[in-house]
Amino acid sequence: MTSITTPAAASDGKFRSDWATLGPWYAAEILNSFSVLLAVNGTYFYARYHLHVSAATLLWLPVCGGVPYVLAALLAGRIADRIGQRKLIQIMQVLNIPVFVLGAWAVYQQSLGLLFLLIILINLTSTMIWPAVESAITRSPGRMKLSSRLTVYNFVWACGNFSAMCIGGSIADWLSWPMVFILAGVASLTGWLVVLFLAVKQTEIGAHHAADSSQAETPPGLADSVRGKTLLKMAWLSNLLAYVCVNTVLPLMPRVTSGLHISSYAVATAIGSVWAFVRIGGFVLAWFWKGWHYKVRWMLFSFVGLAAATILIITASSVAEMLIAQMLLGVATAMLYSGSLYYAMHLSHGSNENAGKHEAIIGMGTVVGPAVAALSGTPNALAPKALAIGVLLVVGGLFLGRWGYIAKGHRS
């Protein structure tokens, strides 16, 4: 299928066309990712370093947020189909602002209960934005092919995540904890202004992928074959397991850094964000290196790296050990997330609801991983939590291995 371009695209060239149509969506995404991670990661570090909560309490925070995350992600696609991606994004961006103000009030009042409420509300509002942005990016006019759009999308939100995770502690050290959440609100407001004044109109967002090159990029007949369907199932399960790990590591990171006697907020958040920085490089690798496409072994290799990295981070006895494990985690999560999104768009009939299902899978990982870890061992013991996650990953790995065997047995 050839790309659909606007008259402006034909006359002004590829760069200007793609920048004019896709740039505002990418800007909105990086601002949304930055604001959400600034608030969420700030909540975890504040709860541990200032309120001195246990590791189990830190884990219950994402569990409470994961349930509304799943519901919001599943509903977002349907709502976007009904009112349009542009309107849905703007509504949620506006709703995010008072939510982040609540976060500033929560830390000012030193209220753990308000922090739990904050996490729930963030997941209700922000989760609606991601599927809508994914859909808008794949359906807006322009010449950039689908796989490139998705890779830039991954790169953009990963940059937003890393920058927020890295500087959150510095903001708290240099300014104050309430300012962490105020700046998150400012970022959300800026994102709303970008969409309001710069994003293409809803009528320009197509009903089908505007630059859908999936037919050319997908081997003939693979999408409807046993192998194609099995690869898609593997990608979604591996991505769920990746977010089981990420959403267990993320809330536990303050417990790990404090256990390593890192007292500075700025240093703790910077060290704890290394994996997110490496993940950016992983997304770039997944873009330029095509050798992993439709290869079962690379999915399985990434999963093994994911499992090893997660356990090593949680049980790290030194900063060096934690940093090495974070590098492995960053590459593994980048490959697994890229696979999930790539196969969802190339081995299924893409729609708003596909993007929503992709986000819902992430939400399921947000619930399952931290809940299993929180219930394991004493509240502050990390080794039992690492063991519990390890058992969960072994079970998931058995399914991946079985499906991988099926996929390899149905090569076209």
mmCIF file of N, CA and C in Angstrom, residues 62-63 66-67 363-372:
data_model
loop_
_atom_site.group_PDB
_atom_site.id
_atom_site.type_symbol
_atom_site.label_atom_id
_atom_site.label_comp_id
_atom_site.label_asym_id
_atom_site.label_seq_id
_atom_site.Cartn_x
_atom_site.Cartn_y
_atom_site.Cartn_z
ATOM 1 N N PRO A 62 2.066 1.099 42.438
ATOM 2 C CA PRO A 62 1.735 0.784 41.038
ATOM 3 C C PRO A 62 0.613 -0.226 40.885
ATOM 4 N N VAL A 63 0.426 -1.098 41.876
ATOM 5 C CA VAL A 63 -0.698 -2.039 41.793
ATOM 6 C C VAL A 63 -2.010 -1.268 41.764
ATOM 7 N N GLY A 66 -2.343 0.291 38.431
ATOM 8 C CA GLY A 66 -2.433 -0.615 37.292
ATOM 9 C C GLY A 66 -3.845 -0.977 36.906
ATOM 10 N N VAL A 67 -4.725 -1.106 37.898
ATOM 11 C CA VAL A 67 -6.118 -1.473 37.603
ATOM 12 C C VAL A 67 -6.803 -0.401 36.754
ATOM 13 N N GLY A 363 -0.501 -2.349 31.338
ATOM 14 C CA GLY A 363 -1.196 -2.189 32.613
ATOM 15 C C GLY A 363 -1.302 -3.485 33.391
ATOM 16 N N MET A 364 -1.510 -4.589 32.691
ATOM 17 C CA MET A 364 -1.571 -5.885 33.361
ATOM 18 C C MET A 364 -0.240 -6.206 34.027
ATOM 19 N N GLY A 365 0.850 -5.873 33.346
ATOM 20 C CA GLY A 365 2.167 -6.062 33.941
ATOM 21 C C GLY A 365 2.367 -5.189 35.155
ATOM 22 N N THR A 366 1.760 -3.997 35.128
ATOM 23 C CA THR A 366 1.844 -3.082 36.256
ATOM 24 C C THR A 366 1.190 -3.669 37.495
ATOM 25 N N VAL A 367 0.148 -4.450 37.308
ATOM 26 C CA VAL A 367 -0.566 -5.051 38.436
ATOM 27 C C VAL A 367 0.114 -6.329 38.911
ATOM 28 N N VAL A 368 0.385 -7.228 37.977
ATOM 29 C CA VAL A 368 0.835 -8.577 38.336
ATOM 30 C C VAL A 368 2.193 -8.571 39.027
ATOM 31 N N GLY A 369 3.184 -7.929 38.410
ATOM 32 C CA GLY A 369 4.533 -7.967 38.962
ATOM 33 C C GLY A 369 4.641 -7.400 40.364
ATOM 34 N N PRO A 370 4.273 -6.139 40.567
ATOM 35 C CA PRO A 370 4.379 -5.563 41.906
ATOM 36 C C PRO A 370 3.535 -6.282 42.952
ATOM 37 N N ALA A 371 2.353 -6.777 42.569
ATOM 38 C CA ALA A 371 1.494 -7.470 43.538
ATOM 39 C C ALA A 371 2.153 -8.751 44.029
ATOM 40 N N VAL A 372 2.695 -9.526 43.108
ATOM 41 C CA VAL A 372 3.378 -10.767 43.489
ATOM 42 C C VAL A 372 4.571 -10.460 44.392
#
